[in-house]
Amino acid sequence: IEPSHTLVLNKFNSIPDHCLLLTNSFIEQSTPLTGADLDAWYFSVDVTGSLGFYNSDKTSGASQRHKHMQLIPFDEISRFRRKSGADDIDDPVPLDRLIRAYQTKFNWRPSTYYTGREKIHRITDFNFKHGIALLIHPVEFER
């Protein structure tokens, strides 16, 4: 995703079509995400129909020092969950249900894009560092 990022297939994938979005220049994985990172990642997630996630350092599971975000296509997640005998295979990302419940309970409002000034939400049921920023898909915003 020129000029700042490149999307590649993960050589050490655990699910087919698992991709990595890498910065073109070396940046430490523990460096906070930038606007360019989020733009490239949002574009990639949207175009590939994927779930995106980011392990910011070793404590969150990052195994490489070069900054990268990860993407796994929703259809591959559903296929994996079906094979593993998951009860709720119609919901490819069960975490969505929990986020929606918190969104309703605490009246979280999405933004049209991430500027760094949005409220970063937390799910108190999680005992690890995390942050959730709700974004509106640009097509939905234009309606």
GROMACS .gro file of N, CA, C and O in nm, residues 10 13-15 17-21 29 33 38 41-42 45 50-56 60-62 67-74 77 93 95 131:
model
  148
   10ASN      N    1   0.148  -1.414   0.506
   10ASN     CA    2   0.230  -1.455   0.619
   10ASN      C    3   0.295  -1.590   0.589
   10ASN      O    4   0.226  -1.689   0.565
   13ASN      N    5   0.190  -1.879   0.856
   13ASN     CA    6   0.048  -1.861   0.887
   13ASN      C    7  -0.008  -1.978   0.968
   13ASN      O    8   0.041  -2.090   0.961
   14SER      N    9  -0.110  -1.949   1.046
   14SER     CA   10  -0.183  -2.053   1.117
   14SER      C   11  -0.319  -2.076   1.052
   14SER      O   12  -0.383  -2.177   1.076
   15ILE      N   13  -0.362  -1.982   0.970
   15ILE     CA   14  -0.487  -1.988   0.895
   15ILE      C   15  -0.454  -1.946   0.751
   15ILE      O   16  -0.378  -1.851   0.731
   17ASP      N   17  -0.433  -1.769   0.397
   17ASP     CA   18  -0.449  -1.629   0.354
   17ASP      C   19  -0.428  -1.527   0.467
   17ASP      O   20  -0.472  -1.413   0.458
   18HIS      N   21  -0.361  -1.568   0.573
   18HIS     CA   22  -0.322  -1.478   0.682
   18HIS      C   23  -0.218  -1.382   0.625
   18HIS      O   24  -0.115  -1.424   0.576
   19CYS      N   25  -0.247  -1.252   0.629
   19CYS     CA   26  -0.158  -1.151   0.570
   19CYS      C   27  -0.094  -1.062   0.676
   19CYS      O   28  -0.147  -1.049   0.787
   20LEU      N   29   0.017  -1.002   0.639
   20LEU     CA   30   0.084  -0.904   0.722
   20LEU      C   31   0.092  -0.773   0.645
   20LEU      O   32   0.124  -0.772   0.526
   21LEU      N   33   0.065  -0.665   0.711
   21LEU     CA   34   0.081  -0.531   0.655
   21LEU      C   35   0.204  -0.471   0.721
   21LEU      O   36   0.202  -0.440   0.840
   29GLN      N   37   0.821  -0.254   1.636
   29GLN     CA   38   0.684  -0.302   1.656
   29GLN      C   39   0.616  -0.233   1.773
   29GLN      O   40   0.496  -0.211   1.771
   33LEU      N   41   0.078   0.304   1.673
   33LEU     CA   42   0.028   0.315   1.537
   33LEU      C   43   0.013   0.461   1.499
   33LEU      O   44  -0.026   0.545   1.580
   38LEU      N   45  -0.282   0.338   1.023
   38LEU     CA   46  -0.427   0.315   1.029
   38LEU      C   47  -0.492   0.329   0.892
   38LEU      O   48  -0.581   0.250   0.857
   41TRP      N   49  -0.395   0.014   0.697
   41TRP     CA   50  -0.459  -0.102   0.759
   41TRP      C   51  -0.608  -0.103   0.730
   41TRP      O   52  -0.665  -0.205   0.693
   42TYR      N   53  -0.674   0.011   0.746
   42TYR     CA   54  -0.818   0.020   0.720
   42TYR      C   55  -0.847  -0.015   0.575
   42TYR      O   56  -0.938  -0.092   0.545
   45VAL      N   57  -0.792  -0.401   0.532
   45VAL     CA   58  -0.899  -0.477   0.596
   45VAL      C   59  -1.026  -0.470   0.511
   45VAL      O   60  -1.093  -0.570   0.487
   50SER      N   61  -1.131  -0.866   0.582
   50SER     CA   62  -1.056  -0.933   0.689
   50SER      C   63  -1.078  -0.870   0.825
   50SER      O   64  -1.120  -0.755   0.837
   51LEU      N   65  -1.042  -0.947   0.925
   51LEU     CA   66  -1.029  -0.899   1.062
   51LEU      C   67  -0.886  -0.854   1.078
   51LEU      O   68  -0.794  -0.925   1.036
   52GLY      N   69  -0.865  -0.737   1.136
   52GLY     CA   70  -0.729  -0.689   1.158
   52GLY      C   71  -0.697  -0.688   1.306
   52GLY      O   72  -0.783  -0.661   1.389
   53PHE      N   73  -0.572  -0.722   1.338
   53PHE     CA   74  -0.528  -0.713   1.477
   53PHE      C   75  -0.381  -0.675   1.481
   53PHE      O   76  -0.308  -0.693   1.384
   54TYR      N   77  -0.341  -0.623   1.597
   54TYR     CA   78  -0.206  -0.570   1.613
   54TYR      C   79  -0.152  -0.611   1.749
   54TYR      O   80  -0.212  -0.582   1.852
   55ASN      N   81  -0.041  -0.684   1.748
   55ASN     CA   82   0.030  -0.719   1.871
   55ASN      C   83   0.144  -0.620   1.885
   55ASN      O   84   0.240  -0.625   1.809
   56SER      N   85   0.134  -0.531   1.982
   56SER     CA   86   0.226  -0.419   1.987
   56SER      C   87   0.365  -0.451   2.041
   56SER      O   88   0.458  -0.375   2.019
   60SER      N   89   0.226  -0.895   2.415
   60SER     CA   90   0.099  -0.920   2.347
   60SER      C   91   0.113  -1.023   2.235
   60SER      O   92   0.019  -1.047   2.161
   61GLY      N   93   0.230  -1.082   2.222
   61GLY     CA   94   0.247  -1.190   2.125
   61GLY      C   95   0.328  -1.156   2.002
   61GLY      O   96   0.345  -1.241   1.914
   62ALA      N   97   0.379  -1.035   1.991
   62ALA     CA   98   0.459  -0.998   1.874
   62ALA      C   99   0.589  -1.077   1.874
   62ALA      O  100   0.659  -1.084   1.974
   67LYS      N  101   0.763  -0.336   1.249
   67LYS     CA  102   0.622  -0.306   1.269
   67LYS      C  103   0.536  -0.371   1.161
   67LYS      O  104   0.561  -0.356   1.042
   68HIS      N  105   0.432  -0.441   1.208
   68HIS     CA  106   0.338  -0.507   1.118
   68HIS      C  107   0.202  -0.521   1.186
   68HIS      O  108   0.192  -0.539   1.307
   69MET      N  109   0.099  -0.510   1.106
   69MET     CA  110  -0.037  -0.536   1.149
   69MET      C  111  -0.078  -0.666   1.079
   69MET      O  112  -0.020  -0.702   0.977
   70GLN      N  113  -0.177  -0.736   1.133
   70GLN     CA  114  -0.215  -0.864   1.076
   70GLN      C  115  -0.359  -0.862   1.028
   70GLN      O  116  -0.441  -0.789   1.081
   71LEU      N  117  -0.386  -0.944   0.926
   71LEU     CA  118  -0.520  -0.955   0.869
   71LEU      C  119  -0.551  -1.102   0.843
   71LEU      O  120  -0.467  -1.174   0.788
   72ILE      N  121  -0.671  -1.144   0.881
   72ILE     CA  122  -0.719  -1.278   0.850
   72ILE      C  123  -0.858  -1.263   0.789
   72ILE      O  124  -0.946  -1.203   0.851
   73PRO      N  125  -0.879  -1.316   0.668
   73PRO     CA  126  -1.010  -1.303   0.602
   73PRO      C  127  -1.122  -1.366   0.685
   73PRO      O  128  -1.105  -1.474   0.743
   74PHE      N  129  -1.238  -1.297   0.689
   74PHE     CA  130  -1.351  -1.347   0.765
   74PHE      C  131  -1.395  -1.486   0.720
   74PHE      O  132  -1.431  -1.569   0.802
   77ILE      N  133  -1.176  -1.736   0.884
   77ILE     CA  134  -1.208  -1.747   1.027
   77ILE      C  135  -1.331  -1.836   1.044
   77ILE      O  136  -1.333  -1.927   1.127
   93VAL      N  137  -1.663  -1.346   1.431
   93VAL     CA  138  -1.579  -1.282   1.532
   93VAL      C  139  -1.664  -1.265   1.659
   93VAL      O  140  -1.730  -1.163   1.678
   95LEU      N  141  -1.604  -1.179   1.944
   95LEU     CA  142  -1.572  -1.057   2.018
   95LEU      C  143  -1.667  -0.943   1.979
   95LEU      O  144  -1.698  -0.857   2.062
  131GLY      N  145  -0.741  -0.150   2.366
  131GLY     CA  146  -0.817  -0.030   2.339
  131GLY      C  147  -0.907  -0.054   2.220
  131GLY      O  148  -0.871  -0.127   2.128
   0.00000   0.00000   0.00000
